[in-house]
Coordinates of C-alpha atoms and ligand atoms in Angstrom, one line a residue:
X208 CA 100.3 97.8 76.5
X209 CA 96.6 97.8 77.3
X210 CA 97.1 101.1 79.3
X211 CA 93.2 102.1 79.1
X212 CA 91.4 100.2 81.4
X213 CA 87.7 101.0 82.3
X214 CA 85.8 99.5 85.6
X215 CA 81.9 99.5 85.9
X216 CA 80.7 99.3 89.1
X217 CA 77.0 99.0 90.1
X218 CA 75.8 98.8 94.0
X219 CA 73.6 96.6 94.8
X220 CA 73.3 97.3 98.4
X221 CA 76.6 97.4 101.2
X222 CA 80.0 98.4 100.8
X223 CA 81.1 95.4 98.9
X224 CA 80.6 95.9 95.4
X225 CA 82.2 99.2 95.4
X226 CA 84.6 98.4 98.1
X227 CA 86.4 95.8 95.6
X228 CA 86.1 98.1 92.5
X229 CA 87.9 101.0 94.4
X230 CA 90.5 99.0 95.5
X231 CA 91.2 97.1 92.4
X232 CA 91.0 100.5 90.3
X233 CA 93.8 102.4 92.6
X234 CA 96.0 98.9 92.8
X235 CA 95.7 99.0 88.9
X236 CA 96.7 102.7 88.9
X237 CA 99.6 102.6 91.4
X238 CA 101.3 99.7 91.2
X239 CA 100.7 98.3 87.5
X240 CA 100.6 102.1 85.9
X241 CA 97.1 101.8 84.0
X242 CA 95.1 104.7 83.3
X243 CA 91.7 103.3 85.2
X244 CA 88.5 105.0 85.0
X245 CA 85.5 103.8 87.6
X246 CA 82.1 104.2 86.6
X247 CA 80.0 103.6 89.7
X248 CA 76.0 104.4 89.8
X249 CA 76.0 105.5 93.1
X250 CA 78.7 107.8 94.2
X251 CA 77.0 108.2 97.2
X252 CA 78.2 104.6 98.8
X253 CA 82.2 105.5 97.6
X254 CA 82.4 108.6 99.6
X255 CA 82.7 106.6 103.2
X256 CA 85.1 104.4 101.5
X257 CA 87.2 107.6 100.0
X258 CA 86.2 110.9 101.5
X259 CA 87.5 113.0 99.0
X260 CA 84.9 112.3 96.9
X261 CA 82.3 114.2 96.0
X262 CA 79.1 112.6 95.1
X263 CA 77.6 116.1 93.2
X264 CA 80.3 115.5 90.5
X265 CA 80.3 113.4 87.3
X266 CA 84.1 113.5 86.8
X267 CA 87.3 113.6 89.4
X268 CA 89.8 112.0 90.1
X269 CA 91.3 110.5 93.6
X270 CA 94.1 108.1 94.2
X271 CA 95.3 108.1 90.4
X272 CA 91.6 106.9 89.3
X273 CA 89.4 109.0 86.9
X274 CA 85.8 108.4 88.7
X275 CA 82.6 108.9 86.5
X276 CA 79.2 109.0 87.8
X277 CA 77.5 106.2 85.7
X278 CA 74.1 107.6 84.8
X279 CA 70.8 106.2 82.4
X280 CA 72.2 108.4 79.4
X281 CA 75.7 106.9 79.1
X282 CA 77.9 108.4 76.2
X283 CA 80.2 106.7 75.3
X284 CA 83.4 109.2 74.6
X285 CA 86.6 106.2 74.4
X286 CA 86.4 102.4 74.3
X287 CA 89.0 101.3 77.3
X288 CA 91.8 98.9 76.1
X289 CA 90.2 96.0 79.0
X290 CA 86.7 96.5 80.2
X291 CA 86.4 95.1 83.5
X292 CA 82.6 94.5 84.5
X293 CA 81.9 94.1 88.0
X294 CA 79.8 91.1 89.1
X295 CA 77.8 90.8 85.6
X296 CA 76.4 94.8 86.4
X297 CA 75.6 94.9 82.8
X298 CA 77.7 97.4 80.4
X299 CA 75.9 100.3 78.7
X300 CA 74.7 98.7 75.2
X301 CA 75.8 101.3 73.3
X302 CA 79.6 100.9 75.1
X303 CA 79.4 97.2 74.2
X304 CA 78.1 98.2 70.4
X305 CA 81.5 100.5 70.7
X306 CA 83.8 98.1 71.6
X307 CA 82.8 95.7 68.8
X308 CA 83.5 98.4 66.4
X309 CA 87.1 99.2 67.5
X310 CA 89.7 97.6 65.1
X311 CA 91.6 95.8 67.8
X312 CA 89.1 94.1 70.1
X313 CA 89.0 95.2 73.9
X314 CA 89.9 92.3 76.7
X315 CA 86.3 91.9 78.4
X316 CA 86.6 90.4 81.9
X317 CA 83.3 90.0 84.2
X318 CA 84.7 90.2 87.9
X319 CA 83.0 87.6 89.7
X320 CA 82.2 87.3 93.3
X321 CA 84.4 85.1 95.8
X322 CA 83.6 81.8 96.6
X323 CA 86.0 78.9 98.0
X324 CA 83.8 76.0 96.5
X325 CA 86.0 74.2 94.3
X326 CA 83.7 74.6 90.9
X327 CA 85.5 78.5 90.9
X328 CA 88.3 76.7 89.8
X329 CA 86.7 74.9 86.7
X330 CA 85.2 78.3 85.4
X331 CA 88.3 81.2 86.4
X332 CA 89.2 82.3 83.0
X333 CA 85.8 80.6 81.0
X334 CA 85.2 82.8 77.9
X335 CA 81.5 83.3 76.4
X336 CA 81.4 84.8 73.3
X337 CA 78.4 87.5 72.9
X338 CA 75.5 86.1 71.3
X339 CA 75.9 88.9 68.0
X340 CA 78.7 90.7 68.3
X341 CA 82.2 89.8 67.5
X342 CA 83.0 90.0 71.2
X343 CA 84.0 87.3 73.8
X344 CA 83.7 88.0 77.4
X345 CA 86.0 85.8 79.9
X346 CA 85.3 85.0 83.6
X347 CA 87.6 86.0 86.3
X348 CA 87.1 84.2 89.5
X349 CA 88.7 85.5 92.8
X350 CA 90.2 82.5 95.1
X351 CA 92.1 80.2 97.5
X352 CA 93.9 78.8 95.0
X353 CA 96.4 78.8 92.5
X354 CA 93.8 77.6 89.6
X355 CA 91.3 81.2 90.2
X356 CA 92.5 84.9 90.3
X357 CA 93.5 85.2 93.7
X358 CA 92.7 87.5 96.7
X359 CA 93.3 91.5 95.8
X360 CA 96.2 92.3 98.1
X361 CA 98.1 95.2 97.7
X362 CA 102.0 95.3 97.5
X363 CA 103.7 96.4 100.7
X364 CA 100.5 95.7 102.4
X365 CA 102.5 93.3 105.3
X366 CA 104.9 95.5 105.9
X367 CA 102.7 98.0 106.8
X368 CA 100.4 96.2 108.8
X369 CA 103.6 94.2 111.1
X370 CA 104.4 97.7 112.0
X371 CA 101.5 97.7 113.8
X372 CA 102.1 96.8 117.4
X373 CA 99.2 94.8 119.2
X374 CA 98.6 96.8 122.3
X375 CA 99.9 95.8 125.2
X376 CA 97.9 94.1 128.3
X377 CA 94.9 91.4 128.8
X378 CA 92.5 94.1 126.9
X379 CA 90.4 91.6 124.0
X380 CA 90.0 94.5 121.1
X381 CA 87.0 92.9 118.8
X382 CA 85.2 95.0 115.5
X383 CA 82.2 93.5 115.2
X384 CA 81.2 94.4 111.3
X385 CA 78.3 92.1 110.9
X386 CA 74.5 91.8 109.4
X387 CA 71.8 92.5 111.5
X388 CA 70.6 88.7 111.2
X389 CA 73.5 88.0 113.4
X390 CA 72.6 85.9 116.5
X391 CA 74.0 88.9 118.6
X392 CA 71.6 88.5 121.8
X393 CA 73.3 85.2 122.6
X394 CA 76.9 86.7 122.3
X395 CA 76.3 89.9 124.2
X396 CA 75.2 87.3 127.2
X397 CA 78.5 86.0 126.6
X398 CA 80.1 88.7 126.1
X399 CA 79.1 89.8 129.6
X400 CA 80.8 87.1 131.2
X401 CA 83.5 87.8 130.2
X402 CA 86.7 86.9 132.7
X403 CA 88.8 89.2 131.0
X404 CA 88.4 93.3 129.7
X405 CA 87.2 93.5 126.2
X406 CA 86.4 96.1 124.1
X407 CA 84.1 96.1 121.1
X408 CA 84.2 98.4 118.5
X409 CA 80.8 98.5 116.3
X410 CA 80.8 100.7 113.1
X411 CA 77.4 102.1 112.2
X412 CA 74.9 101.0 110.2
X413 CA 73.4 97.3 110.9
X414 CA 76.4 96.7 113.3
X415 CA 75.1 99.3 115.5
X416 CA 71.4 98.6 114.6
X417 CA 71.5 95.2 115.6
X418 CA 73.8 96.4 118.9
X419 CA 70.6 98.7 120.0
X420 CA 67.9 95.9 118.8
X421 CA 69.4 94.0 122.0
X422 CA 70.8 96.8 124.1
X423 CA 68.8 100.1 123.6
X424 CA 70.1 103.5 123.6
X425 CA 73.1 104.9 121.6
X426 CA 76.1 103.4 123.7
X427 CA 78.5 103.3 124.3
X428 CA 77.4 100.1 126.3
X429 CA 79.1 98.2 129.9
X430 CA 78.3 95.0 129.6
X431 CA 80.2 93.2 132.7
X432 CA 84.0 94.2 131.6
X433 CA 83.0 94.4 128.2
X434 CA 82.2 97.9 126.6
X435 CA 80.9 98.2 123.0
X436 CA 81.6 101.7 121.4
X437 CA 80.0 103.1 118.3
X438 CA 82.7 103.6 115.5
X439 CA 82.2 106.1 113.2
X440 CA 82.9 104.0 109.3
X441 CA 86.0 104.4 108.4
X442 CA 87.9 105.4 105.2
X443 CA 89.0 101.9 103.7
X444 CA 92.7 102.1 104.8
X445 CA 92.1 103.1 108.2
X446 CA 89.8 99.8 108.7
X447 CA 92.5 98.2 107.4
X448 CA 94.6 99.6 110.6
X449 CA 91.4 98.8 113.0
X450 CA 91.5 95.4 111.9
X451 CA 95.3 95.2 112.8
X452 CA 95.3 96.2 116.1
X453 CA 91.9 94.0 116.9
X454 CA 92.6 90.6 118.6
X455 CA 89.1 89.1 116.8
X456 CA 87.7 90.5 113.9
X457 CA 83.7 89.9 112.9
X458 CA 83.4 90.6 109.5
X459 CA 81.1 89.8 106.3
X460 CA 80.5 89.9 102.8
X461 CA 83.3 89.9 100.3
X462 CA 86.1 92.5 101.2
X463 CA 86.5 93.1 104.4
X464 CA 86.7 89.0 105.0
X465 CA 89.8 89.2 102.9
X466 CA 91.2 92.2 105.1
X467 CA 90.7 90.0 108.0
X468 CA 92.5 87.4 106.6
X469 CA 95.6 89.6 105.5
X470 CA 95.3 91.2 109.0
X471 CA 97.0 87.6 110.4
X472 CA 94.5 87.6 113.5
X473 CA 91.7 85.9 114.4
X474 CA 88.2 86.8 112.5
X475 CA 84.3 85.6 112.4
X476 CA 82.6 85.7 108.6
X477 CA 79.1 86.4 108.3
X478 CA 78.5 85.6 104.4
X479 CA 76.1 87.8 102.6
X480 CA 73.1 85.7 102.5
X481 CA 71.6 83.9 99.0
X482 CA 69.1 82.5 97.8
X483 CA 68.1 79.0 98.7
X484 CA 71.2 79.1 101.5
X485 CA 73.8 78.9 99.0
X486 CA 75.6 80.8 101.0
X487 CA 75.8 78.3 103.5
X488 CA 77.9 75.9 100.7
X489 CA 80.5 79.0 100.4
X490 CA 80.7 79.0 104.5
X491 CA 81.3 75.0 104.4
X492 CA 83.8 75.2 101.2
X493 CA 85.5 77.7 103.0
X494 CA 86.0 76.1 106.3
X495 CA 87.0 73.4 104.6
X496 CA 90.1 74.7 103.5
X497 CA 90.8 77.3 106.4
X498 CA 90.4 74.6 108.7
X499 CA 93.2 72.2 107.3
X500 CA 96.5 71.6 109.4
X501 CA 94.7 73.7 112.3
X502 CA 94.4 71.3 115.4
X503 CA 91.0 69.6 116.0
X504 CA 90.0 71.2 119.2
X505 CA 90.6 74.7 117.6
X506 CA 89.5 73.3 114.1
X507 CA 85.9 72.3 116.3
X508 CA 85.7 75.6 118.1
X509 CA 86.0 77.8 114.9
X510 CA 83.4 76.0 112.9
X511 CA 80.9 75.9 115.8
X512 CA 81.0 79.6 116.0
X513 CA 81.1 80.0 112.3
X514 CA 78.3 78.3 111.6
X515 CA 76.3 79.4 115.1
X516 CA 76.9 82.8 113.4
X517 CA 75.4 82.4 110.1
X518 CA 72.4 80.3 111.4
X519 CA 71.2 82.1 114.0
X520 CA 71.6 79.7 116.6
X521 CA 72.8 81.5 120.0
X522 CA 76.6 81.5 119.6
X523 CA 77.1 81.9 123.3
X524 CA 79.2 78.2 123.8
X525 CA 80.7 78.5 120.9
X526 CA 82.5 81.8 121.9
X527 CA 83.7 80.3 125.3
X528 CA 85.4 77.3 123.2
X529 CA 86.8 80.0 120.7
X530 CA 88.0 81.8 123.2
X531 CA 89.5 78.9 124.7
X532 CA 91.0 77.8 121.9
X533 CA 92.2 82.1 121.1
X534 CA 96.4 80.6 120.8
X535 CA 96.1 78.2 118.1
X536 CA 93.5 79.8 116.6
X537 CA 95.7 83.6 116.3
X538 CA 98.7 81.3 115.1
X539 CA 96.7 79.6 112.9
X540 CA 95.3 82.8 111.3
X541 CA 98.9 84.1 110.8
X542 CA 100.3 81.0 109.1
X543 CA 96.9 81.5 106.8
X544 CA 97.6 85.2 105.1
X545 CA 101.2 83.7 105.0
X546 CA 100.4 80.6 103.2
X547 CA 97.4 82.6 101.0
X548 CA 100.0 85.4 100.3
X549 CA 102.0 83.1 98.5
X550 CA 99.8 83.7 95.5
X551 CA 99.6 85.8 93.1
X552 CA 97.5 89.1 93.7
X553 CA 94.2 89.5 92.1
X554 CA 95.4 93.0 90.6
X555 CA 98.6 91.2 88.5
X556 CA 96.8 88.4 87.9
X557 CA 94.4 90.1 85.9
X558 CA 96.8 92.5 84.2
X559 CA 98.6 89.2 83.1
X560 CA 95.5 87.6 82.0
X561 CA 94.3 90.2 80.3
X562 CA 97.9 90.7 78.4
X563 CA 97.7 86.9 77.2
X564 CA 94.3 87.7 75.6
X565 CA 95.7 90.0 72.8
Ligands
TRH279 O1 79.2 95.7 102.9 P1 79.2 94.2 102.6 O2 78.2 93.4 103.3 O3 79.2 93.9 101.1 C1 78.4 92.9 100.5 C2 79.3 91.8 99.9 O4 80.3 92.3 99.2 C3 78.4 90.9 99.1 O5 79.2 89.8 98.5 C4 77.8 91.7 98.0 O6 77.0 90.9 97.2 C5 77.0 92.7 98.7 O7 77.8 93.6 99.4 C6 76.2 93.5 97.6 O8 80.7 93.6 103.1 P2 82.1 93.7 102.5 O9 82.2 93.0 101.2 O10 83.0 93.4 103.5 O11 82.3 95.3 102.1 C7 82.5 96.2 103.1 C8 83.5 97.3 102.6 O12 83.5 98.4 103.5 C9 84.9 96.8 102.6 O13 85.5 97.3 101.4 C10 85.5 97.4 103.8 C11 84.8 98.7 103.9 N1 84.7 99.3 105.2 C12 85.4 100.5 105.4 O14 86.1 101.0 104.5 N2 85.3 101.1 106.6 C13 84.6 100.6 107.7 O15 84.5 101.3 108.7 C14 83.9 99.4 107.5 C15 83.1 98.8 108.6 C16 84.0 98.8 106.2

C-alpha cells in the first residue's frame, strides 16, 4: 500500500530544490492518495511558492501535505513507508538507523536532478546498498525519455492551461526568469529595436537585479516599444498561468524549464551553472533532442540564442533570428509538451517504482 511517504528537502540556494519537492509532495497527496510529509530546512524559501505557509511553525499542513520544519535535533517519531531524499540532502542518521530497524524495510529513493545527457538513462533506477545497514538506496532520475522517471506533470494540467486564451493583438508578452550572469545588456539593445510592442515581465530577485545593473532605477522601464515591469513572485500555480499567456518564456534551473515546456510556447533556459561547465554538456544534450524534427533555420536560431544565453556572449543577433524564426519555433514548442506528455509523469512513475520494490 505504501501509504506513508516522507520527502526531505534541503535548499541549497533558489526556488528549485523546494519548488520540485512541493510539487511532487501535493501530486503524491492529490492524485495518488499518499499521506506525504515534507521536511524542508528552510521554510522560509516555501512560503513564496505556497503562501499559506507559515515559516514560525514546525507542523501544518497545506494542500493535503503535512510540512515539518527540519531542524539540527531531528526526532524521529514514525519511519515513512518510501523515504524520498531530495538531491542526496542527506537523511537525519538517526532516521536512517530507524528505518533499518523496522521489520519491513522502507523503499529509499534519492531524487536526482534533471539532466538530458543520455548517461541518466544508464543509472534511473541504480540501487546502492548502505555501506552497514541492511538498507539499499535506488536512484531516480527525472528525463526525456522513456528509460528515466519522467518530467513531474500534473494530471489535468493541459486542460487547464488550453483554456487559457493568448491575448489578442501584435503585443510580444516575454517573463524573463533568468540569473544575473545572463548577457542581458546585449538583449535590452535588442530589445529596444524592437519593430513590434513587447512587454517584459521581470519577477524579483536576480531578474530584476540584473534588469537595474543595465537600466537603473526600479522600473518599470520604456525601452523603444518595449516596457519591462517588475512582477511581484508569484505563488507556483499562478506562474504556471504567466507562463501561459507569455509568447516567450526565459526561464532557468530545474522546474520552471519544465513549466515552460508544458506551457506549449516558446521558452529560453538558462541552466544553473556547475562546476567545471558541466552545465554546458546538459545545455548541448538538451538541445540535442529538443532540436530534432524542428527545421534547420529555426533549429540554428534557437541554439544560437541558447547558447549566447548561457555564455555570456551578447545575444542581440541571435534574438532577431529567433524572432524571425517565432512560427516554427511556437509550433515546434507545442508539438514538444505533446510528444514529452506522452510519458509517464514523474509522480506515478515513482509510486510504481516504489510499489515494485516491496
Ligand atoms: O530557482 P532556480 O534557479 O532553482 C535552481 C535549480 O533548481 C537548480 O537545479 C538547483 O540546483 C538550484 O536551484 C539549487 O530555478 P527553478 O528550478 O526554475 O526553480 C524556480 C521555482 O520557482 C519553480 O518551482 C517555479 C517557481 N516560481 C514561482 O512559483 N513563482 C515565480 O514568480 C517564479 C519566478 C518562480
Amino acid at each position: 500500500m505504501q501509504l506513508h511517504w516522507d520527502i526531505f528537502c534541503r535548499v541549497i540556494d533558489n526556488y528549485g530544490d523546494i519548488g520540485i519537492c512541493w510539487r511532487l509532495a501535493r501530486q503524491l497527496a492529490a492524485e495518488h492518495g499518499k499521506r506525504v510529509r515534507l521536511w524542508v530546512d528552510d521554510l522560509e524559501s516555501l512560503r513564496p511558492l505556497c503562501p499559506a505557509v507559515d515559516p514560525a511553525l514546525a507542523m501544518q499542513s497545506a494542500a493535503g501535505v503535512e510540512i515539518r520544519r527540519w531542524a539540527g535535533d531531528f526526532a524521529v517519531d514514525r519511519v515513512a513507508d518510501v523515504i524520498i531524499e531530495a538531491f542526496a540532502c542527506e537523511l537525519p542518521e538517526a532516521y536512517v538507523a530507524a528505518m533499518a530497524g523496522q521489520p519491513a524495510r522502507p523503499v529509499w529513493i534519492n531524487l536526482e536532478y534533471l539532466t538530458a545527457e543520455a548517461w541518466a538513462d544508464g543509472c534511473h533506477g541504480m540501487a546502492s546498498p548502505h555501506p552497514r545497514l541492511p538498507l539499499v538506496k535506488h536512484f531516480f532520475f527525472p528525463g526525456f525519455t522513456p528509460s528515466t522517471g519522467g518530467l513531474l506533470r500534473e494530471a489535468g494540467l493541459f486542460a487547464e492551461r488550453d483554456r487559457v486564451a493568448a491575448p489578442p493583438g501584435d503585443l510580444l508578452e516575454i517573463s524573463l526568469f533568468c540569473y544575473t550572469t545572463a548577457p542581458l545588456a546585449g538583449w535590452l539593445r535588442a530589445l529596444a529595436d524592437s519593430p513590434r510592442p513587447v512587454l517584459c515581465h521581470v519577477p524579483p530577485g536576480q531578474p530584476l537585479a540584473a534588469v537595474r545593473a543595465c537600466l537603473g532605477g526600479d522600473g518599470p522601464w520604456q525601452l523603444g516599444l518595449a516596457r519591462l515591469v517588475p512582477l511581484p513572485f508569484l505563488p507556483l500555480d499562478d506562474y504556471d498561468r504567466l507562463l501561459w499567456r507569455c509568447a516567450i518564456n526565459f526561464v532557468r534551473g530545474e522546474d520552471s524549464f519544465v513549466r515552460a515546456q508544458w506551457a506549449g510556447k516558446p521558452f529560453v533556459w538558462q541552466a544553473y551553472v556547475q562546476q567545471d561547465d558541466a552545465h554546458l554538456d546538459k545545455l548541448t544534450a538538451f538541445l540535442d533532442r529538443h532540436c530534432a524534427g524542428l527545421d534547420a533555420a529555426a533549429a540554428a536560431a534557437l541554439r544560437a540564442l541558447f547558447l549566447a544565453w548561457n555564455t555570456g556572449t551578447d545575444p542581440g543577433p541571435a534574438w532577431r533570428d529567433y524572432l524571425a524564426e517565432l512560427p516554427a519555433i511556437s509550433r515546434h514548442a507545442a508539438a514538444w509538451s505533446g510528444q514529452l506528455a506522452t510519458m509517464p509523469d514523474l509522480a506515478t512513475g515513482l509510486v510504481n517504482f516504489c510499489a515494485g520494490k516491496v
